[in-house]
Amino acid sequence: MAFSYGNRLKLSIFGQSHSAAIGVTCEGLPAGVRIDFDALSAFMARRAPGRNLTTPRSEKDAPVFLSGVTDGVTNGAPLTAVIYNENTRSKDYSELKIKPRPGHSDYPAAVKFDGHNDIAGGGQFSARLTAPLCIIGGIVIEILKRQGIEICAHIVNIGGAGDPPFDPVNEERALFADIKQNNIAVYDDAAAEKISAAVEQVRAAGDSIGGIVECKIVGLPVGLGNGGFGGLDGKIASAIFGVPAVKGIDFGAGFSAGYLRGSENNDEYYFDENGNVKTYTNRAGGIVGGMSNGMPVIFRTAFKPTPSIAKAQRTVNLATGQNDTLVIHGRHDPCVVLRAVPVVEAAAAIAVYDALPEH
Amino acid sequence: MAFSYGNRLKLSIFGQSHSAAIGVTCEGLPAGVRIDFDALSAFMARRAPGRNLTTPRSEKDAPVFLSGVTDGVTNGAPLTAVIYNENTRSKDYSELKIKPRPGHSDYPAAVKFDGHNDIAGGGQFSARLTAPLCIIGGIVIEILKRQGIEICAHIVNIGGAGDPPFDPVNEERALFADIKQNNIAVYDDAAAEKISAAVEQVRAAGDSIGGIVECKIVGLPVGLGNGGFGGLDGKIASAIFGVPAVKGIDFGAGFSAGYLRGSENNDEYYFDENGNVKTYTNRAGGIVGGMSNGMPVIFRTAFKPTPSIAKAQRTVNLATGQNDTLVIHGRHDPCVVLRAVPVVEAAAAIAVYDALPEH
Amino acid sequence: MAFSYGNRLKLSIFGQSHSAAIGVTCEGLPAGVRIDFDALSAFMARRAPGRNLTTPRSEKDAPVFLSGVTDGVTNGAPLTAVIYNENTRSKDYSELKIKPRPGHSDYPAAVKFDGHNDIAGGGQFSARLTAPLCIIGGIVIEILKRQGIEICAHIVNIGGAGDPPFDPVNEERALFADIKQNNIAVYDDAAAEKISAAVEQVRAAGDSIGGIVECKIVGLPVGLGNGGFGGLDGKIASAIFGVPAVKGIDFGAGFSAGYLRGSENNDEYYFDENGNVKTYTNRAGGIVGGMSNGMPVIFRTAFKPTPSIAKAQRTVNLATGQNDTLVIHGRHDPCVVLRAVPVVEAAAAIAVYDALPEH
Amino acid sequence: MAFSYGNRLKLSIFGQSHSAAIGVTCEGLPAGVRIDFDALSAFMARRAPGRNLTTPRSEKDAPVFLSGVTDGVTNGAPLTAVIYNENTRSKDYSELKIKPRPGHSDYPAAVKFDGHNDIAGGGQFSARLTAPLCIIGGIVIEILKRQGIEICAHIVNIGGAGDPPFDPVNEERALFADIKQNNIAVYDDAAAEKISAAVEQVRAAGDSIGGIVECKIVGLPVGLGNGGFGGLDGKIASAIFGVPAVKGIDFGAGFSAGYLRGSENNDEYYFDENGNVKTYTNRAGGIVGGMSNGMPVIFRTAFKPTPSIAKAQRTVNLATGQNDTLVIHGRHDPCVVLRAVPVVEAAAAIAVYDALPEH
C-alpha cells in the first residue's frame, strides 16, 4: 500500500492537498506515552510554511487527535490525527488537467488514475502530506529521546552554501539543539546568510532551487536492522523516498565509497575508555551488514528544486493532442529544502522506531 | 521480515554462506510461464565468480527447482529454488567470532544474535545470497522482456574508469545486448581495459575497491508506482539496499539535482512523432511523483569496497576485552562491483514487476 | 496490525466508542468509482441502532469523507471517512476500570495496556467500530454488485426462531432484496415475529441473547482464493473474526461435515444448460481447496449474547484485590445480532473484493 | 500471499505433493534456541501416515535443515527445512486434468491456473503440505513449553465416537501427555476402540469420514491478541483455515453461544487462592475482546471427510464438454482427522507465538 509504512509502527497517511483534511492513522505506539504537545508543536512549526523564507501561503497545521489518545496519553488504540484544510477548492485547476506541469506528478497521475486524480494543489502527491508524517515523527522523536536516541538534520547545500558535514564519530548533541532553534537549519551563521540570499535571489527570478540535507542519529543500540531487505539503511531509504522531491540518498561515505579502496574505507574498531566498541572513522555511516554498529548513523538526502516556477514552459495539451505552453500562476515555495529538514528527521525517526525491538 | 521483499511478487531468500544450501521461495509468479533455463544460466553466469577478474573461488551456482515448476513451466504454486553449498564448514572461523572484521557484519551480528550468528563466510550477510536473488531476477527479466521492458546496468566507475552515462532520453536496446556479452559490464572497450588494470593493481596490493553502477529500464508503462511510500523509486531503493555493500542510490540528476534550479531541472513535455508524450530531457530519471512517466528510468548505485583486505587491521578482541590486530587470510574478491551488475538488474526487475498491475 | 485488513484493499479502522471520531482509511479502491451515497446510507441504516428492536441510544452514523473522493467519485488517493462521536465522555466509567465486566474486554485490556486503555463505551473494542467497517463494506458491495456479485445475510437463529437456511445451489437474488428491506433480516414473516417477541422478552428480563447469521455470496468467478493460508474461507474468517461478539464460523455443511461420509459430503459436478460447471449439492459451501468453485459461497457466523446485562454479576475488584459484585447501569442492546447482519455482509464483501484479481 | 503466515513469526510453505521437495522458510525464530530433534521427530510422527489406521502409503517425513541452524541451535538467519519427496511422478494423473474429482481442488485450480496447476497428488493443495507446517509448529511448541504454554488437541468426534470435551477451566496438563502417547488422539480408551472400528468400517466400504477436533491451550499470559482483526481468535482461525479439509471453527461455547442468554454465557470473575483472576466458567473459550483472559483457550475444528472415495462419482469432462463418471483408483486415507490432530496443535502454536510480544 502506497501510503503505509512500517511493521512494528504502522502508519497510514491520507488526504490530498485540498481535501477536507489530511491526516494519519498509526498503530503500534505503546500505550501510556504522554504526548508532549508543546514539543510536537515546536517540531511541526519547523516544517510549517510562512516561518521564514518559504511560501507566503498561510497554513495552520494544528493536528486534531481523533482517537488513540485519552487525556493526553496514548491508550493503545490506533492513533488518528488530522489537520483540517481551509479554503480548499478556491481555485480553478482545470487547465492543469489538460496541460501537465513539467516535473510534477500531473501527467503520470492522469494516466494512472484515468483522469480521476485530484489535481488541486497536487492532490495526494502534495508535499503537504509531509505534515501528518511529522505528527507521528514528532511523537516518535520524543519517545526516542527518552531512550537516549537523538536525531538532527541540517542543510549541507542550498545554492552552494550550507553547513560543513557533521562530525562522523562524535555525538554533537549540543549542536543539535542549536540547529533546531534556527530558522534555517544550519549551525554556521554565515551559511544561513548565504542560503537566505540564494533563496531570495531564486524567488525574485521566479525560479526554485534544490538542496542536500544531512541527517545524523546518535544513541542507537548496536544491532538494529538486519541483512537482506531488512537493513536499517534500506528501512531509512524507504521512509525517505516517501518524502516528495527526494532524488537520492547515501550513507556514510556513500557515493564517495565508490571511489575508495577497502584500506581507506574500512572503519577499524577499538574499545573506548568506557569499554564500548567504537570505530576510529565512520565511513560506514554507522551501518554495516544492514545493522547499526553503535556509531552515529549519518545519511544525506538530495532534493530536487520545486517544479513550480514562473517561467513559461513547454508541455503537452492532452485535450488537443498538440504541444502547448504553460504558465503556472500563484506564489510558490522557491525552496522546499528549508522545510524538508524536520521531515527528514521525522522519516528517520519512524524508520528507527520501526527497527527497534519491542521491550 | 528481513529477507522478504514485495507484495505482488513476494520472495523470501534464505541460507547462509556455508549452510547446506541457499535459496529462495517466491509467490506471485503467474502460472504458465515457460522458464528459459538457458537465458537464466547465462544471466546467473554474469554474477558467478571465476568468470573474469574476481575471486578465484569456484562456485557452481546451478539452481535446483524444488517446487513451483512442472515440466519447465510455472504451475502457480510457490516456486522454491536452491543452490547447494559444497565444501562448507571446511575452515576455522573461530578467530572472527572474537575479532570482528572491520567493515563486515561480524560485530553487530554478534551483538544482535548474542553470538549465535553463523559467522562462516559471512553467514546470512554474505554476498553469496545475491545468487538466489538472481534466480528470481533472471526469471522476471525474461517475463518483462516479453512485455517489452528491458533492463541493463553497466559500470560507470571503478578506479576512475567506466562507461559514460547512458543516454537519458533514448532507449539504446542494442547497446544493452553488447554490454551483457562483455566480461566487464561496459560498452567502452577502453574503459574495460582500464577497469581490468585497476582491479589487478588492487588485487596485487591485497586491497579492494568500490565502484558505481548505473542502471536503465526502458519500455515501462506510464503510471507505475504511486505517491507516499509507494513510489517506484522507493520500491527500487528498497530492493537495491537488499544487496550487500550498497551505500547509496540516486535517480536521474540525483544528487546533482540538489545543485540545480527548477528551470534547469524540469523536463518539459512534447508529443513525439507517434503521439506519445515524451520529455526533452530526463533529469527526473523517468520518475515523477513516485510514478514512471514513460521515459527511461535511470538510477545509480554506489558500492563500497569489499572489507576483506590483506592488510593487518586494528580491531577489538571480544574475548579479552582488549584492542587487537586482525589479519584476514584467504583470497578474496578485490572488487564486488564487477559481479554486482546483474544483481542490480535483478533487484530492479523484481521491483518493477512488483509495481506492475496484474493483467 | 490489529485494526488493518487486506492486501489488495487495505483498510485501517480507528477510533474508540467515545473518542472524537471513529473512522477508516482505505487504500486500494479503484479510481473513478462513483459512490452511491443513497445506497450507502440505506446500507448503514441497517446497522444503525434505534431502527427496530435494539438499543434506544440515538446514533447518527453519517460518514464524513475527508479524502479519497472528489465530486462523489473516488480519486485514487487513500479514502478516509469518519463518523464524529457526539456526547462523548458524559459518563463516569471509573468503576469499570477497577471492576471489569464479565464477558467484556475490560480485564484483558487493562492488563495489556497497563490500565491506559480507554474503557468508555468499550473503547477500541466497541461494536461501534463496525460502523466504519460498514462504510467501506457498503461501497465495496456496490462495486461488486456492478460485477454481478451479490451478498446477503439473514438470521437463522435468535431465541430458537429464524429463517430456514438459504438454498445452497440456486441464487435467490430476489429473496436478497426482500430480506434487505425488512427491519428484521429474515424473509419468513412468522420468524420475524417470533424473533421480535424473543428479543422483547429478553429486554424485559434485563438480559441479552445471542444468535446465528447465515451469509450467501452469489456470482463469484471460479478460482478466487488459493491454497494454504490464502483460502477464500480463511480470508472471510479473518474478516468475520474482526467483528465483535463472533464466536464461530463454518462453511457449507460446516460442523455437520464432521459427521458425514465422503460419499455423502462430496458435491458431484455436471454441466448446466448453459455449459457452466455446477454441483448437484453444495456441502462445500462454494469453496474447495480454498478456492471458489462457482457455486454460492455460504457460511454461518455465531454471535454470543451481549455481555451487558442488568443482573448483578460477580467480578473482581482490581483496586482492593477482593472479589466484588458489579451492576451495569444504562440501557443496552439486548441482541446485537439484529444489527450484525449488514456487518457480516460488509466483512464478507471486503474479503471477497480483496481476493478478486485486479482487472 | 497464500502460503505465508504471520508477522512476528513469518513462515512460507512451499512444495507440491509430488514436487522434488516440500518445505518451509521461517523468519522470526529467536537466535540461540536449541532444537530438540527428538521431540520434533516424535511430534512429526504423530502426523505421519502409516502410524495407525490411516493411509498405507509410506512417507518418510524426515526434515532436512538447509539454513537457519548451526550445530543444532538457531542462528537468527531464516530457517529453511525441506522434506524430499520420493517416488514422485510415478503415476498417470492425466485423467484428473479433464475429469475433476468432486470435493477436490481440481476444478477451481484448473480454472485459476489455466490448466498449468500440478494436479499430481493434489499439487500445492495436498494435505502433505501440513508436514512443513508441523516442522515449524513442532519447534514452536517446544519454545512455548519452555515458557509454560502447552497445547493439546484431541478427537471429539469421528463417526459418533470421541473424547468428552476438555475441562474448560482446569489445566489438565497430565491428560495432555496421555493423549499425545496414544495412537488415536483420545484419552478415553473406549472411544479409541469405537473410532478405530468406525474408520475400519469406512475403509472397508471404500468411503471416508470427517470429524471434529478440540484444542486447548494453557499457560497463556493475559492480553494476547487485540481488538479488530488482530484478535487471538482471528489469528488462530487464519492459521487453522490454512489446513486442508477444515470447514469450521468455534471458540468456547461457540455455535452454542448463539442459543444462550447473556446471563448464561457470561463468565464471572474471581480471585483464586494465588490472587490470580479467573472465571468460574469458560464459555468464552479463554478469549474476550480478541484477547486472552488467562483461562484456557479452547476451540473446535470441523474436518470434512476426504473427498477421495472408491465409489464411482458423477463429474464433468472438461475435454469433451460432457457429463462423465469418475472412478478414483489407489488407496486413500479414509480419515484425515486422525492425522490432523498434531497439525491443529502446530497451527495453534504458530498463531499463539505470533501473538506473543517479543521479550
mmCIF file of N, CA, C and O in Angstrom, chain A residues 239-299:
data_model
loop_
_atom_site.group_PDB
_atom_site.id
_atom_site.type_symbol
_atom_site.label_atom_id
_atom_site.label_comp_id
_atom_site.label_asym_id
_atom_site.label_seq_id
_atom_site.Cartn_x
_atom_site.Cartn_y
_atom_site.Cartn_z
ATOM 1 N N ALA A 239 11.622 5.066 3.956
ATOM 2 C CA ALA A 239 10.879 6.166 4.571
ATOM 3 C C ALA A 239 11.207 7.486 3.875
ATOM 4 O O ALA A 239 10.324 8.298 3.596
ATOM 5 N N ILE A 240 12.483 7.679 3.582
ATOM 6 C CA ILE A 240 12.914 8.952 2.983
ATOM 7 C C ILE A 240 12.355 9.106 1.570
ATOM 8 O O ILE A 240 11.958 10.203 1.160
ATOM 9 N N PHE A 241 12.298 8.028 0.798
ATOM 10 C CA PHE A 241 11.726 8.134 -0.547
ATOM 11 C C PHE A 241 10.203 8.347 -0.497
ATOM 12 O O PHE A 241 9.577 8.601 -1.517
ATOM 13 N N GLY A 242 9.619 8.255 0.681
ATOM 14 C CA GLY A 242 8.220 8.633 0.857
ATOM 15 C C GLY A 242 8.026 10.135 0.949
ATOM 16 O O GLY A 242 6.896 10.611 0.994
ATOM 17 N N VAL A 243 9.123 10.890 0.967
ATOM 18 C CA VAL A 243 9.058 12.357 1.029
ATOM 19 C C VAL A 243 9.139 12.907 -0.393
ATOM 20 O O VAL A 243 10.068 12.574 -1.125
ATOM 21 N N PRO A 244 8.183 13.730 -0.793
ATOM 22 C CA PRO A 244 8.222 14.266 -2.151
ATOM 23 C C PRO A 244 9.533 15.028 -2.442
ATOM 24 O O PRO A 244 10.104 15.635 -1.540
ATOM 25 N N ALA A 245 9.969 14.958 -3.686
ATOM 26 C CA ALA A 245 11.132 15.698 -4.211
ATOM 27 C C ALA A 245 12.470 15.050 -3.903
ATOM 28 O O ALA A 245 13.506 15.552 -4.343
ATOM 29 N N VAL A 246 12.459 13.932 -3.171
ATOM 30 C CA VAL A 246 13.726 13.252 -2.894
ATOM 31 C C VAL A 246 14.206 12.541 -4.151
ATOM 32 O O VAL A 246 13.442 11.842 -4.814
ATOM 33 N N LYS A 247 15.476 12.717 -4.483
ATOM 34 C CA LYS A 247 16.052 12.058 -5.669
ATOM 35 C C LYS A 247 17.221 11.140 -5.350
ATOM 36 O O LYS A 247 17.741 10.483 -6.260
ATOM 37 N N GLY A 248 17.655 11.116 -4.090
ATOM 38 C CA GLY A 248 18.770 10.228 -3.772
ATOM 39 C C GLY A 248 19.065 10.208 -2.296
ATOM 40 O O GLY A 248 18.657 11.113 -1.548
ATOM 41 N N ILE A 249 19.730 9.148 -1.897
ATOM 42 C CA ILE A 249 20.145 9.003 -0.500
ATOM 43 C C ILE A 249 21.449 8.226 -0.484
ATOM 44 O O ILE A 249 21.640 7.301 -1.281
ATOM 45 N N ASP A 250 22.369 8.627 0.394
ATOM 46 C CA ASP A 250 23.521 7.759 0.626
ATOM 47 C C ASP A 250 23.956 7.825 2.080
ATOM 48 O O ASP A 250 23.623 8.757 2.805
ATOM 49 N N PHE A 251 24.671 6.806 2.496
ATOM 50 C CA PHE A 251 25.032 6.623 3.901
ATOM 51 C C PHE A 251 26.547 6.689 4.071
ATOM 52 O O PHE A 251 27.289 6.077 3.290
ATOM 53 N N GLY A 252 26.979 7.410 5.104
ATOM 54 C CA GLY A 252 28.402 7.492 5.410
ATOM 55 C C GLY A 252 29.166 8.055 4.221
ATOM 56 O O GLY A 252 28.793 9.083 3.669
ATOM 57 N N ALA A 253 30.228 7.373 3.827
ATOM 58 C CA ALA A 253 30.999 7.838 2.668
ATOM 59 C C ALA A 253 30.150 7.813 1.402
ATOM 60 O O ALA A 253 30.416 8.549 0.451
ATOM 61 N N GLY A 254 29.146 6.981 1.367
ATOM 62 C CA GLY A 254 28.132 6.995 0.313
ATOM 63 C C GLY A 254 28.709 6.874 -1.082
ATOM 64 O O GLY A 254 29.469 5.941 -1.364
ATOM 65 N N PHE A 255 28.332 7.785 -1.965
ATOM 66 C CA PHE A 255 28.829 7.701 -3.334
ATOM 67 C C PHE A 255 30.341 7.805 -3.391
ATOM 68 O O PHE A 255 30.971 7.248 -4.286
ATOM 69 N N SER A 256 30.923 8.503 -2.415
ATOM 70 C CA SER A 256 32.390 8.577 -2.383
ATOM 71 C C SER A 256 33.017 7.208 -2.165
ATOM 72 O O SER A 256 34.152 6.969 -2.604
ATOM 73 N N ALA A 257 32.308 6.337 -1.483
ATOM 74 C CA ALA A 257 32.860 5.000 -1.233
ATOM 75 C C ALA A 257 33.111 4.259 -2.530
ATOM 76 O O ALA A 257 33.933 3.338 -2.594
ATOM 77 N N GLY A 258 32.400 4.668 -3.576
ATOM 78 C CA GLY A 258 32.620 4.066 -4.886
ATOM 79 C C GLY A 258 33.971 4.425 -5.480
ATOM 80 O O GLY A 258 34.366 3.875 -6.518
ATOM 81 N N TYR A 259 34.664 5.339 -4.831
ATOM 82 C CA TYR A 259 35.989 5.775 -5.319
ATOM 83 C C TYR A 259 37.109 5.398 -4.353
ATOM 84 O O TYR A 259 38.255 5.778 -4.561
ATOM 85 N N LEU A 260 36.752 4.667 -3.297
ATOM 86 C CA LEU A 260 37.747 4.355 -2.264
ATOM 87 C C LEU A 260 38.218 2.906 -2.352
ATOM 88 O O LEU A 260 37.559 2.053 -2.932
ATOM 89 N N ARG A 261 39.378 2.663 -1.745
ATOM 90 C CA ARG A 261 39.873 1.302 -1.545
ATOM 91 C C ARG A 261 39.407 0.787 -0.180
ATOM 92 O O ARG A 261 39.106 1.587 0.723
ATOM 93 N N GLY A 262 39.385 -0.500 -0.026
ATOM 94 C CA GLY A 262 38.989 -1.089 1.250
ATOM 95 C C GLY A 262 39.845 -0.567 2.391
ATOM 96 O O GLY A 262 39.344 -0.294 3.491
ATOM 97 N N SER A 263 41.122 -0.423 2.137
ATOM 98 C CA SER A 263 42.024 0.050 3.189
ATOM 99 C C SER A 263 41.714 1.490 3.586
ATOM 100 O O SER A 263 42.067 1.925 4.675
ATOM 101 N N GLU A 264 41.070 2.218 2.703
ATOM 102 C CA GLU A 264 40.686 3.598 3.023
ATOM 103 C C GLU A 264 39.294 3.669 3.641
ATOM 104 O O GLU A 264 38.966 4.597 4.376
ATOM 105 N N ASN A 265 38.444 2.713 3.272
ATOM 106 C CA ASN A 265 37.031 2.806 3.642
ATOM 107 C C ASN A 265 36.693 2.059 4.930
ATOM 108 O O ASN A 265 35.737 2.398 5.620
ATOM 109 N N ASN A 266 37.448 1.010 5.242
ATOM 110 C CA ASN A 266 37.140 0.234 6.452
ATOM 111 C C ASN A 266 37.275 1.095 7.704
ATOM 112 O O ASN A 266 38.187 1.918 7.810
ATOM 113 N N ASP A 267 36.370 0.871 8.629
ATOM 114 C CA ASP A 267 36.422 1.561 9.916
ATOM 115 C C ASP A 267 36.956 0.584 10.957
ATOM 116 O O ASP A 267 36.251 -0.362 11.350
ATOM 117 N N GLU A 268 38.162 0.822 11.402
ATOM 118 C CA GLU A 268 38.776 -0.093 12.373
ATOM 119 C C GLU A 268 38.181 0.093 13.756
ATOM 120 O O GLU A 268 37.765 1.195 14.132
ATOM 121 N N TYR A 269 38.125 -0.993 14.507
ATOM 122 C CA TYR A 269 37.490 -0.992 15.830
ATOM 123 C C TYR A 269 38.486 -0.721 16.945
ATOM 124 O O TYR A 269 39.668 -1.059 16.844
ATOM 125 N N TYR A 270 37.959 -0.181 18.041
ATOM 126 C CA TYR A 270 38.735 -0.100 19.291
ATOM 127 C C TYR A 270 37.753 -0.020 20.458
ATOM 128 O O TYR A 270 36.569 0.295 20.279
ATOM 129 N N PHE A 271 38.268 -0.313 21.634
ATOM 130 C CA PHE A 271 37.479 -0.094 22.859
ATOM 131 C C PHE A 271 37.722 1.320 23.351
ATOM 132 O O PHE A 271 38.877 1.732 23.527
ATOM 133 N N ASP A 272 36.644 2.048 23.593
ATOM 134 C CA ASP A 272 36.854 3.384 24.160
ATOM 135 C C ASP A 272 37.054 3.275 25.678
ATOM 136 O O ASP A 272 37.053 2.177 26.248
ATOM 137 N N GLU A 273 37.217 4.415 26.322
ATOM 138 C CA GLU A 273 37.554 4.410 27.750
ATOM 139 C C GLU A 273 36.456 3.745 28.601
ATOM 140 O O GLU A 273 36.709 3.289 29.710
ATOM 141 N N ASN A 274 35.226 3.716 28.064
ATOM 142 C CA ASN A 274 34.138 3.067 28.807
ATOM 143 C C ASN A 274 33.958 1.602 28.437
ATOM 144 O O ASN A 274 32.985 0.973 28.834
ATOM 145 N N GLY A 275 34.864 1.089 27.648
ATOM 146 C CA GLY A 275 34.749 -0.301 27.247
ATOM 147 C C GLY A 275 33.763 -0.538 26.124
ATOM 148 O O GLY A 275 33.422 -1.673 25.823
ATOM 149 N N ASN A 276 33.300 0.552 25.516
ATOM 150 C CA ASN A 276 32.400 0.388 24.375
ATOM 151 C C ASN A 276 33.189 0.221 23.087
ATOM 152 O O ASN A 276 34.247 0.828 22.917
ATOM 153 N N VAL A 277 32.663 -0.585 22.206
ATOM 154 C CA VAL A 277 33.303 -0.789 20.915
ATOM 155 C C VAL A 277 32.979 0.401 20.014
ATOM 156 O O VAL A 277 31.806 0.749 19.820
ATOM 157 N N LYS A 278 34.013 1.028 19.507
ATOM 158 C CA LYS A 278 33.854 2.174 18.613
ATOM 159 C C LYS A 278 34.718 1.959 17.376
ATOM 160 O O LYS A 278 35.570 1.068 17.345
ATOM 161 N N THR A 279 34.507 2.800 16.376
ATOM 162 C CA THR A 279 35.402 2.790 15.215
ATOM 163 C C THR A 279 36.119 4.136 15.144
ATOM 164 O O THR A 279 35.560 5.172 15.499
ATOM 165 N N TYR A 280 37.358 4.096 14.693
ATOM 166 C CA TYR A 280 38.151 5.329 14.607
ATOM 167 C C TYR A 280 37.548 6.289 13.586
ATOM 168 O O TYR A 280 37.592 7.497 13.746
ATOM 169 N N THR A 281 37.046 5.727 12.522
ATOM 170 C CA THR A 281 36.425 6.514 11.452
ATOM 171 C C THR A 281 34.983 6.037 11.320
ATOM 172 O O THR A 281 34.565 5.109 12.007
ATOM 173 N N ASN A 282 34.231 6.675 10.438
ATOM 174 C CA ASN A 282 32.837 6.246 10.277
ATOM 175 C C ASN A 282 32.404 6.387 8.824
ATOM 176 O O ASN A 282 31.441 7.071 8.501
ATOM 177 N N ARG A 283 33.180 5.757 7.953
ATOM 178 C CA ARG A 283 32.804 5.801 6.530
ATOM 179 C C ARG A 283 31.561 4.947 6.259
ATOM 180 O O ARG A 283 30.903 5.111 5.259
ATOM 181 N N ALA A 284 31.266 4.033 7.189
ATOM 182 C CA ALA A 284 30.075 3.199 7.030
ATOM 183 C C ALA A 284 28.798 3.980 7.332
ATOM 184 O O ALA A 284 27.697 3.499 7.054
ATOM 185 N N GLY A 285 28.916 5.156 7.925
ATOM 186 C CA GLY A 285 27.712 5.866 8.338
ATOM 187 C C GLY A 285 26.936 5.107 9.394
ATOM 188 O O GLY A 285 25.712 5.200 9.477
ATOM 189 N N GLY A 286 27.668 4.351 10.201
ATOM 190 C CA GLY A 286 27.035 3.703 11.358
ATOM 191 C C GLY A 286 26.291 2.422 11.047
ATOM 192 O O GLY A 286 25.632 1.860 11.928
ATOM 193 N N ILE A 287 26.378 1.947 9.808
ATOM 194 C CA ILE A 287 25.631 0.744 9.418
ATOM 195 C C ILE A 287 26.533 -0.196 8.633
ATOM 196 O O ILE A 287 27.063 0.179 7.587
ATOM 197 N N VAL A 288 26.710 -1.407 9.140
ATOM 198 C CA VAL A 288 27.392 -2.459 8.368
ATOM 199 C C VAL A 288 26.507 -3.702 8.360
ATOM 200 O O VAL A 288 25.865 -4.033 9.355
ATOM 201 N N GLY A 289 26.460 -4.364 7.215
ATOM 202 C CA GLY A 289 25.613 -5.555 7.091
ATOM 203 C C GLY A 289 24.148 -5.248 7.350
ATOM 204 O O GLY A 289 23.386 -6.122 7.743
ATOM 205 N N GLY A 290 23.749 -3.999 7.140
ATOM 206 C CA GLY A 290 22.365 -3.600 7.361
ATOM 207 C C GLY A 290 22.050 -3.286 8.822
ATOM 208 O O GLY A 290 20.918 -2.925 9.147
ATOM 209 N N MET A 291 23.064 -3.428 9.690
ATOM 210 C CA MET A 291 22.828 -3.247 11.131
ATOM 211 C C MET A 291 23.598 -2.061 11.683
ATOM 212 O O MET A 291 24.722 -1.780 11.263
ATOM 213 N N SER A 292 23.011 -1.410 12.655
ATOM 214 C CA SER A 292 23.710 -0.339 13.351
ATOM 215 C C SER A 292 24.908 -0.923 14.102
ATOM 216 O O SER A 292 24.819 -2.013 14.661
ATOM 217 N N ASN A 293 26.029 -0.182 14.078
ATOM 218 C CA ASN A 293 27.242 -0.689 14.746
ATOM 219 C C ASN A 293 27.610 0.130 15.968
ATOM 220 O O ASN A 293 28.697 -0.036 16.516
ATOM 221 N N GLY A 294 26.721 1.016 16.391
ATOM 222 C CA GLY A 294 26.988 1.792 17.598
ATOM 223 C C GLY A 294 27.566 3.170 17.316
ATOM 224 O O GLY A 294 27.612 4.008 18.223
ATOM 225 N N MET A 295 27.988 3.411 16.108
ATOM 226 C CA MET A 295 28.479 4.736 15.728
ATOM 227 C C MET A 295 27.285 5.556 15.210
ATOM 228 O O MET A 295 26.239 5.010 14.880
ATOM 229 N N PRO A 296 27.426 6.870 15.136
ATOM 230 C CA PRO A 296 26.316 7.661 14.596
ATOM 231 C C PRO A 296 25.916 7.196 13.198
ATOM 232 O O PRO A 296 26.771 6.917 12.358
ATOM 233 N N VAL A 297 24.617 7.103 12.981
ATOM 234 C CA VAL A 297 24.115 6.844 11.634
ATOM 235 C C VAL A 297 24.024 8.183 10.913
ATOM 236 O O VAL A 297 23.454 9.133 11.449
ATOM 237 N N ILE A 298 24.649 8.249 9.761
ATOM 238 C CA ILE A 298 24.684 9.506 9.002
ATOM 239 C C ILE A 298 24.295 9.231 7.562
ATOM 240 O O ILE A 298 24.827 8.321 6.927
ATOM 241 N N PHE A 299 23.348 10.016 7.081
ATOM 242 C CA PHE A 299 22.974 9.883 5.666
ATOM 243 C C PHE A 299 22.643 11.242 5.078
ATOM 244 O O PHE A 299 22.335 12.193 5.796
#
